[in-house]
Amino acid sequence: MRRLSCLFVCLLSLNAAVLAENLRLFPQDSKRATFNGFVNGGVKLGRQTLAAAPGLQIRDQANLIVLSGRLDGVEDIPVRVQFDTTGAVWRIWILTPEEAAKKN
């Protein structure tokens, strides 16, 4: 019984360590940017307005899909962005404070 409880405690601590890391892996070709909303069907990143791809997908800090209407009026959000083959914004990940603090 003691071995079982020790194993259980070890598994819980390992799980807590993994959750504490909260690592999300972003595609190699994604870039860091600052999201400043939607303008005339485009995505405003920093001072540039870029085309939005037809299948644009936005993920929040919990990696859940967010509808674009939920981001109306928000500015200066640190994000990772991926572009499609035409250069349109295809994927956006809203960064957690920990992810935003990292250099790459």
GROMACS .gro file of N, CA, C and O in nm:
model
  416
    1MET      N    1   0.082  -0.119   0.000
    1MET     CA    2   0.000   0.000   0.000
    1MET      C    3   0.086   0.126   0.000
    1MET      O    4   0.053   0.224  -0.064
    2ARG      N    5   0.196   0.118   0.075
    2ARG     CA    6   0.284   0.234   0.083
    2ARG      C    7   0.347   0.263  -0.054
    2ARG      O    8   0.363   0.379  -0.092
    3ARG      N    9   0.385   0.159  -0.126
    3ARG     CA   10   0.442   0.177  -0.260
    3ARG      C   11   0.343   0.242  -0.355
    3ARG      O   12   0.378   0.328  -0.434
    4LEU      N   13   0.218   0.200  -0.344
    4LEU     CA   14   0.115   0.255  -0.430
    4LEU      C   15   0.094   0.403  -0.402
    4LEU      O   16   0.084   0.484  -0.494
    5SER      N   17   0.090   0.440  -0.275
    5SER     CA   18   0.071   0.582  -0.243
    5SER      C   19   0.194   0.664  -0.283
    5SER      O   20   0.181   0.777  -0.329
    6CYS      N   21   0.312   0.607  -0.271
    6CYS     CA   22   0.434   0.675  -0.314
    6CYS      C   23   0.432   0.697  -0.466
    6CYS      O   24   0.465   0.804  -0.515
    7LEU      N   25   0.392   0.595  -0.539
    7LEU     CA   26   0.381   0.605  -0.684
    7LEU      C   27   0.279   0.711  -0.723
    7LEU      O   28   0.302   0.791  -0.813
    8PHE      N   29   0.168   0.714  -0.654
    8PHE     CA   30   0.063   0.812  -0.680
    8PHE      C   31   0.115   0.955  -0.658
    8PHE      O   32   0.091   1.043  -0.739
    9VAL      N   33   0.187   0.976  -0.550
    9VAL     CA   34   0.243   1.109  -0.521
    9VAL      C   35   0.344   1.149  -0.628
    9VAL      O   36   0.347   1.263  -0.675
   10CYS      N   37   0.426   1.053  -0.671
   10CYS     CA   38   0.524   1.083  -0.776
   10CYS      C   39   0.455   1.120  -0.907
   10CYS      O   40   0.497   1.214  -0.975
   11LEU      N   41   0.352   1.049  -0.943
   11LEU     CA   42   0.279   1.079  -1.065
   11LEU      C   43   0.211   1.216  -1.057
   11LEU      O   44   0.209   1.290  -1.155
   12LEU      N   45   0.155   1.249  -0.943
   12LEU     CA   46   0.094   1.380  -0.925
   12LEU      C   47   0.197   1.492  -0.937
   12LEU      O   48   0.170   1.595  -0.999
   13SER      N   49   0.313   1.473  -0.878
   13SER     CA   50   0.415   1.578  -0.886
   13SER      C   51   0.467   1.592  -1.028
   13SER      O   52   0.496   1.702  -1.073
   14LEU      N   53   0.479   1.482  -1.100
   14LEU     CA   54   0.521   1.489  -1.240
   14LEU      C   55   0.418   1.562  -1.324
   14LEU      O   56   0.452   1.647  -1.405
   15ASN      N   57   0.291   1.531  -1.300
   15ASN     CA   58   0.184   1.597  -1.372
   15ASN      C   59   0.183   1.747  -1.342
   15ASN      O   60   0.164   1.830  -1.431
   16ALA      N   61   0.204   1.784  -1.216
   16ALA     CA   62   0.208   1.925  -1.178
   16ALA      C   63   0.324   1.997  -1.245
   16ALA      O   64   0.311   2.111  -1.289
   17ALA      N   65   0.438   1.929  -1.257
   17ALA     CA   66   0.553   1.990  -1.324
   17ALA      C   67   0.524   2.014  -1.471
   17ALA      O   68   0.560   2.118  -1.527
   18VAL      N   69   0.459   1.920  -1.535
   18VAL     CA   70   0.425   1.936  -1.677
   18VAL      C   71   0.326   2.050  -1.694
   18VAL      O   72   0.339   2.133  -1.783
   19LEU      N   73   0.225   2.056  -1.608
   19LEU     CA   74   0.127   2.163  -1.618
   19LEU      C   75   0.188   2.299  -1.586
   19LEU      O   76   0.149   2.400  -1.643
   20ALA      N   77   0.284   2.303  -1.496
   20ALA     CA   78   0.349   2.429  -1.460
   20ALA      C   79   0.428   2.484  -1.578
   20ALA      O   80   0.438   2.605  -1.596
   21GLU      N   81   0.485   2.396  -1.658
   21GLU     CA   82   0.559   2.441  -1.777
   21GLU      C   83   0.466   2.510  -1.875
   21GLU      O   84   0.501   2.608  -1.936
   22ASN      N   85   0.345   2.454  -1.893
   22ASN     CA   86   0.245   2.512  -1.982
   22ASN      C   87   0.303   2.545  -2.119
   22ASN      O   88   0.288   2.655  -2.170
   23LEU      N   89   0.374   2.449  -2.175
   23LEU     CA   90   0.441   2.472  -2.303
   23LEU      C   91   0.346   2.450  -2.419
   23LEU      O   92   0.276   2.351  -2.425
   24ARG      N   93   0.345   2.545  -2.509
   24ARG     CA   94   0.278   2.527  -2.636
   24ARG      C   95   0.385   2.534  -2.742
   24ARG      O   96   0.472   2.620  -2.737
   25LEU      N   97   0.380   2.445  -2.834
   25LEU     CA   98   0.477   2.446  -2.943
   25LEU      C   99   0.415   2.517  -3.062
   25LEU      O  100   0.307   2.480  -3.108
   26PHE      N  101   0.484   2.618  -3.110
   26PHE     CA  102   0.436   2.693  -3.224
   26PHE      C  103   0.511   2.649  -3.349
   26PHE      O  104   0.627   2.607  -3.340
   27PRO      N  105   0.449   2.659  -3.466
   27PRO     CA  106   0.519   2.622  -3.589
   27PRO      C  107   0.646   2.705  -3.607
   27PRO      O  108   0.653   2.822  -3.567
   28GLN      N  109   0.746   2.643  -3.668
   28GLN     CA  110   0.875   2.711  -3.690
   28GLN      C  111   0.859   2.839  -3.772
   28GLN      O  112   0.934   2.934  -3.753
   29ASP      N  113   0.764   2.840  -3.866
   29ASP     CA  114   0.750   2.957  -3.953
   29ASP      C  115   0.658   3.065  -3.894
   29ASP      O  116   0.629   3.163  -3.961
   30SER      N  117   0.614   3.049  -3.769
   30SER     CA  118   0.530   3.152  -3.707
   30SER      C  119   0.618   3.268  -3.658
   30SER      O  120   0.734   3.249  -3.625
   31LYS      N  121   0.560   3.385  -3.657
   31LYS     CA  122   0.631   3.506  -3.617
   31LYS      C  123   0.562   3.571  -3.498
   31LYS      O  124   0.442   3.561  -3.481
   32ARG      N  125   0.640   3.642  -3.418
   32ARG     CA  126   0.583   3.720  -3.308
   32ARG      C  127   0.531   3.851  -3.364
   32ARG      O  128   0.589   3.909  -3.455
   33ALA      N  129   0.422   3.899  -3.305
   33ALA     CA  130   0.364   4.026  -3.349
   33ALA      C  131   0.278   4.081  -3.236
   33ALA      O  132   0.259   4.017  -3.133
   34THR      N  133   0.226   4.201  -3.260
   34THR     CA  134   0.131   4.262  -3.167
   34THR      C  135   0.000   4.280  -3.240
   34THR      O  136  -0.007   4.347  -3.342
   35PHE      N  137  -0.104   4.216  -3.190
   35PHE     CA  138  -0.236   4.221  -3.251
   35PHE      C  139  -0.307   4.348  -3.208
   35PHE      O  140  -0.314   4.379  -3.090
   36ASN      N  141  -0.361   4.421  -3.306
   36ASN     CA  142  -0.431   4.546  -3.278
   36ASN      C  143  -0.571   4.550  -3.338
   36ASN      O  144  -0.622   4.658  -3.368
   37GLY      N  145  -0.631   4.435  -3.362
   37GLY     CA  146  -0.769   4.430  -3.408
   37GLY      C  147  -0.784   4.401  -3.556
   37GLY      O  148  -0.688   4.369  -3.626
   38PHE      N  149  -0.908   4.413  -3.600
   38PHE     CA  150  -0.944   4.389  -3.740
   38PHE      C  151  -0.984   4.520  -3.805
   38PHE      O  152  -1.057   4.599  -3.746
   39VAL      N  153  -0.937   4.542  -3.928
   39VAL     CA  154  -0.968   4.664  -4.000
   39VAL      C  155  -1.004   4.628  -4.144
   39VAL      O  156  -0.923   4.568  -4.215
   40ASN      N  157  -1.125   4.661  -4.187
   40ASN     CA  158  -1.170   4.640  -4.325
   40ASN      C  159  -1.140   4.498  -4.376
   40ASN      O  160  -1.087   4.480  -4.485
   41GLY      N  161  -1.172   4.399  -4.297
   41GLY     CA  162  -1.152   4.261  -4.338
   41GLY      C  163  -1.009   4.212  -4.326
   41GLY      O  164  -0.978   4.100  -4.362
   42GLY      N  165  -0.921   4.296  -4.276
   42GLY     CA  166  -0.782   4.259  -4.257
   42GLY      C  167  -0.746   4.252  -4.110
   42GLY      O  168  -0.825   4.287  -4.023
   43VAL      N  169  -0.626   4.206  -4.083
   43VAL     CA  170  -0.577   4.193  -3.947
   43VAL      C  171  -0.470   4.299  -3.926
   43VAL      O  172  -0.376   4.309  -4.004
   44LYS      N  173  -0.485   4.377  -3.820
   44LYS     CA  174  -0.386   4.480  -3.791
   44LYS      C  175  -0.283   4.422  -3.695
   44LYS      O  176  -0.314   4.391  -3.580
   45LEU      N  177  -0.160   4.407  -3.744
   45LEU     CA  178  -0.047   4.358  -3.664
   45LEU      C  179   0.054   4.471  -3.654
   45LEU      O  180   0.112   4.511  -3.754
   46GLY      N  181   0.070   4.522  -3.534
   46GLY     CA  182   0.156   4.640  -3.517
   46GLY      C  183   0.092   4.756  -3.592
   46GLY      O  184  -0.024   4.788  -3.571
   47ARG      N  185   0.166   4.814  -3.685
   47ARG     CA  186   0.114   4.925  -3.765
   47ARG      C  187   0.067   4.881  -3.903
   47ARG      O  188   0.013   4.959  -3.978
   48GLN      N  189   0.090   4.754  -3.937
   48GLN     CA  190   0.053   4.701  -4.068
   48GLN      C  191  -0.085   4.637  -4.064
   48GLN      O  192  -0.121   4.573  -3.966
   49THR      N  193  -0.159   4.652  -4.171
   49THR     CA  194  -0.284   4.580  -4.189
   49THR      C  195  -0.262   4.478  -4.299
   49THR      O  196  -0.227   4.513  -4.411
   50LEU      N  197  -0.279   4.351  -4.264
   50LEU     CA  198  -0.256   4.241  -4.357
   50LEU      C  199  -0.387   4.170  -4.386
   50LEU      O  200  -0.479   4.171  -4.304
   51ALA      N  201  -0.394   4.107  -4.502
   51ALA     CA  202  -0.515   4.032  -4.539
   51ALA      C  203  -0.535   3.914  -4.445
   51ALA      O  204  -0.440   3.851  -4.400
   52ALA      N  205  -0.661   3.886  -4.418
   52ALA     CA  206  -0.697   3.769  -4.337
   52ALA      C  207  -0.732   3.655  -4.432
   52ALA      O  208  -0.809   3.673  -4.525
   53ALA      N  209  -0.674   3.538  -4.409
   53ALA     CA  210  -0.705   3.421  -4.491
   53ALA      C  211  -0.849   3.378  -4.465
   53ALA      O  212  -0.903   3.400  -4.356
   54PRO      N  213  -0.914   3.317  -4.565
   54PRO     CA  214  -1.053   3.274  -4.546
   54PRO      C  215  -1.071   3.178  -4.428
   54PRO      O  216  -1.174   3.181  -4.362
   55GLY      N  217  -0.973   3.098  -4.397
   55GLY     CA  218  -0.985   3.003  -4.286
   55GLY      C  219  -0.913   3.049  -4.161
   55GLY      O  220  -0.867   2.966  -4.083
   56LEU      N  221  -0.903   3.181  -4.139
   56LEU     CA  222  -0.831   3.234  -4.024
   56LEU      C  223  -0.879   3.169  -3.895
   56LEU      O  224  -0.998   3.159  -3.869
   57GLN      N  225  -0.783   3.123  -3.814
   57GLN     CA  226  -0.813   3.059  -3.687
   57GLN      C  227  -0.738   3.133  -3.577
   57GLN      O  228  -0.618   3.155  -3.588
   58ILE      N  229  -0.810   3.169  -3.473
   58ILE     CA  230  -0.751   3.241  -3.360
   58ILE      C  231  -0.763   3.152  -3.237
   58ILE      O  232  -0.872   3.101  -3.208
   59ARG      N  233  -0.653   3.135  -3.166
   59ARG     CA  234  -0.654   3.055  -3.043
   59ARG      C  235  -0.615   3.143  -2.925
   59ARG      O  236  -0.522   3.222  -2.933
   60ASP      N  237  -0.688   3.125  -2.814
   60ASP     CA  238  -0.660   3.206  -2.695
   60ASP      C  239  -0.547   3.144  -2.614
   60ASP      O  240  -0.483   3.049  -2.656
   61GLN      N  241  -0.527   3.195  -2.494
   61GLN     CA  242  -0.417   3.150  -2.409
   61GLN      C  243  -0.435   3.007  -2.360
   61GLN      O  244  -0.339   2.942  -2.322
   62ALA      N  245  -0.557   2.956  -2.362
   62ALA     CA  246  -0.585   2.818  -2.324
   62ALA      C  247  -0.589   2.728  -2.447
   62ALA      O  248  -0.630   2.613  -2.438
   63ASN      N  249  -0.552   2.781  -2.562
   63ASN     CA  250  -0.547   2.710  -2.690
   63ASN      C  251  -0.686   2.675  -2.742
   63ASN      O  252  -0.702   2.584  -2.822
   64LEU      N  253  -0.787   2.748  -2.700
   64LEU     CA  254  -0.924   2.730  -2.748
   64LEU      C  255  -0.950   2.828  -2.862
   64LEU      O  256  -0.897   2.940  -2.862
   65ILE      N  257  -1.032   2.788  -2.957
   65ILE     CA  258  -1.063   2.875  -3.071
   65ILE      C  259  -1.150   2.991  -3.024
   65ILE      O  260  -1.245   2.974  -2.948
   66VAL      N  261  -1.115   3.111  -3.072
   66VAL     CA  262  -1.184   3.234  -3.036
   66VAL      C  263  -1.247   3.291  -3.163
   66VAL      O  264  -1.183   3.295  -3.268
   67LEU      N  265  -1.370   3.338  -3.153
   67LEU     CA  266  -1.433   3.405  -3.266
   67LEU      C  267  -1.380   3.548  -3.275
   67LEU      O  268  -1.355   3.613  -3.173
   68SER      N  269  -1.365   3.596  -3.397
   68SER     CA  270  -1.304   3.728  -3.417
   68SER      C  271  -1.384   3.839  -3.350
   68SER      O  272  -1.326   3.938  -3.303
   69GLY      N  273  -1.515   3.826  -3.340
   69GLY     CA  274  -1.598   3.928  -3.276
   69GLY      C  275  -1.565   3.948  -3.129
   69GLY      O  276  -1.589   4.055  -3.073
   70ARG      N  277  -1.509   3.848  -3.067
   70ARG     CA  278  -1.472   3.858  -2.925
   70ARG      C  279  -1.350   3.948  -2.904
   70ARG      O  280  -1.320   3.989  -2.793
   71LEU      N  281  -1.280   3.976  -3.013
   71LEU     CA  282  -1.158   4.058  -3.002
   71LEU      C  283  -1.179   4.201  -3.049
   71LEU      O  284  -1.083   4.275  -3.067
   72ASP      N  285  -1.304   4.242  -3.068
   72ASP     CA  286  -1.332   4.381  -3.107
   72ASP      C  287  -1.288   4.477  -2.996
   72ASP      O  288  -1.317   4.455  -2.879
   73GLY      N  289  -1.217   4.580  -3.035
   73GLY     CA  290  -1.175   4.682  -2.941
   73GLY      C  291  -1.051   4.650  -2.860
   73GLY      O  292  -1.011   4.729  -2.775
   74VAL      N  293  -0.988   4.536  -2.883
   74VAL     CA  294  -0.867   4.504  -2.809
   74VAL      C  295  -0.745   4.555  -2.886
   74VAL      O  296  -0.747   4.565  -3.008
   75GLU      N  297  -0.641   4.589  -2.814
   75GLU     CA  298  -0.519   4.639  -2.876
   75GLU      C  299  -0.397   4.589  -2.800
   75GLU      O  300  -0.405   4.555  -2.682
   76ASP      N  301  -0.286   4.587  -2.871
   76ASP     CA  302  -0.156   4.554  -2.813
   76ASP      C  303  -0.152   4.419  -2.743
   76ASP      O  304  -0.102   4.406  -2.632
   77ILE      N  305  -0.204   4.317  -2.809
   77ILE     CA  306  -0.200   4.181  -2.755
   77ILE      C  307  -0.082   4.109  -2.818
   77ILE      O  308  -0.073   4.100  -2.941
   78PRO      N  309   0.010   4.054  -2.738
   78PRO     CA  310   0.122   3.977  -2.796
   78PRO      C  311   0.070   3.845  -2.852
   78PRO      O  312  -0.005   3.773  -2.785
   79VAL      N  313   0.108   3.817  -2.976
   79VAL     CA  314   0.061   3.697  -3.044
   79VAL      C  315   0.173   3.632  -3.124
   79VAL      O  316   0.279   3.691  -3.145
   80ARG      N  317   0.150   3.508  -3.165
   80ARG     CA  318   0.230   3.439  -3.267
   80ARG      C  319   0.139   3.430  -3.387
   80ARG      O  320   0.019   3.404  -3.374
   81VAL      N  321   0.194   3.452  -3.506
   81VAL     CA  322   0.115   3.455  -3.629
   81VAL      C  323   0.179   3.363  -3.732
   81VAL      O  324   0.302   3.358  -3.745
   82GLN      N  325   0.093   3.293  -3.805
   82GLN     CA  326   0.140   3.210  -3.916
   82GLN      C  327   0.066   3.257  -4.041
   82GLN      O  328  -0.053   3.288  -4.036
   83PHE      N  329   0.138   3.260  -4.152
   83PHE     CA  330   0.083   3.308  -4.278
   83PHE      C  331   0.062   3.191  -4.374
   83PHE      O  332   0.134   3.091  -4.368
   84ASP      N  333  -0.036   3.207  -4.464
   84ASP     CA  334  -0.056   3.104  -4.566
   84ASP      C  335   0.038   3.131  -4.684
   84ASP      O  336   0.122   3.221  -4.678
   85THR      N  337   0.024   3.054  -4.791
   85THR     CA  338   0.115   3.066  -4.905
   85THR      C  339   0.099   3.197  -4.980
   85THR      O  340   0.190   3.238  -5.053
   86THR      N  341  -0.013   3.267  -4.962
   86THR     CA  342  -0.033   3.396  -5.030
   86THR      C  343   0.012   3.514  -4.944
   86THR      O  344   0.004   3.628  -4.988
   87GLY      N  345   0.053   3.488  -4.820
   87GLY     CA  346   0.096   3.594  -4.730
   87GLY      C  347  -0.015   3.646  -4.640
   87GLY      O  348   0.005   3.740  -4.564
   88ALA      N  349  -0.134   3.586  -4.648
   88ALA     CA  350  -0.245   3.628  -4.561
   88ALA      C  351  -0.229   3.564  -4.423
   88ALA      O  352  -0.172   3.456  -4.410
   89VAL      N  353  -0.283   3.630  -4.322
   89VAL     CA  354  -0.277   3.579  -4.185
   89VAL      C  355  -0.369   3.458  -4.176
   89VAL      O  356  -0.489   3.467  -4.202
   90TRP      N  357  -0.312   3.344  -4.138
   90TRP     CA  358  -0.384   3.217  -4.139
   90TRP      C  359  -0.412   3.166  -3.998
   90TRP      O  360  -0.518   3.112  -3.971
   91ARG      N  361  -0.317   3.181  -3.906
   91ARG     CA  362  -0.332   3.135  -3.768
   91ARG      C  363  -0.278   3.243  -3.673
   91ARG      O  364  -0.176   3.305  -3.700
   92ILE      N  365  -0.350   3.263  -3.562
   92ILE     CA  366  -0.306   3.355  -3.457
   92ILE      C  367  -0.318   3.283  -3.324
   92ILE      O  368  -0.421   3.223  -3.295
   93TRP      N  369  -0.212   3.290  -3.245
   93TRP     CA  370  -0.214   3.236  -3.109
   93TRP      C  371  -0.192   3.353  -3.013
   93TRP      O  372  -0.089   3.421  -3.021
   94ILE      N  373  -0.285   3.377  -2.923
   94ILE     CA  374  -0.269   3.480  -2.820
   94ILE      C  375  -0.175   3.421  -2.714
   94ILE      O  376  -0.199   3.313  -2.661
   95LEU      N  377  -0.069   3.494  -2.683
   95LEU     CA  378   0.034   3.443  -2.592
   95LEU      C  379  -0.003   3.465  -2.446
   95LEU      O  380  -0.064   3.566  -2.410
   96THR      N  381   0.039   3.371  -2.363
   96THR     CA  382   0.028   3.388  -2.219
   96THR      C  383   0.137   3.486  -2.176
   96THR      O  384   0.233   3.510  -2.252
   97PRO      N  385   0.129   3.542  -2.057
   97PRO     CA  386   0.237   3.632  -2.011
   97PRO      C  387   0.375   3.563  -2.012
   97PRO      O  388   0.475   3.624  -2.045
   98GLU      N  389   0.378   3.434  -1.978
   98GLU     CA  390   0.504   3.361  -1.977
   98GLU      C  391   0.560   3.346  -2.119
   98GLU      O  392   0.679   3.361  -2.142
   99GLU      N  393   0.472   3.313  -2.215
   99GLU     CA  394   0.515   3.298  -2.354
   99GLU      C  395   0.560   3.432  -2.411
   99GLU      O  396   0.657   3.440  -2.487
  100ALA      N  397   0.490   3.539  -2.374
  100ALA     CA  398   0.526   3.672  -2.424
  100ALA      C  399   0.659   3.718  -2.368
  100ALA      O  400   0.733   3.792  -2.433
  101ALA      N  401   0.695   3.673  -2.247
  101ALA     CA  402   0.820   3.712  -2.185
  101ALA      C  403   0.940   3.644  -2.247
  101ALA      O  404   1.052   3.695  -2.236
  102LYS      N  405   0.919   3.531  -2.312
  102LYS     CA  406   1.030   3.460  -2.376
  102LYS      C  407   1.078   3.538  -2.497
  102LYS      O  408   1.002   3.604  -2.566
  103LYS      N  409   1.207   3.527  -2.527
  103LYS     CA  410   1.269   3.605  -2.633
  103LYS      C  411   1.229   3.560  -2.774
  103LYS      O  412   1.218   3.639  -2.863
  104ASN      N  413   1.212   3.430  -2.797
  104ASN     CA  414   1.183   3.386  -2.933
  104ASN      C  415   1.040   3.366  -2.947
  104ASN      O  416   0.953   3.354  -2.985
   0.00000   0.00000   0.00000
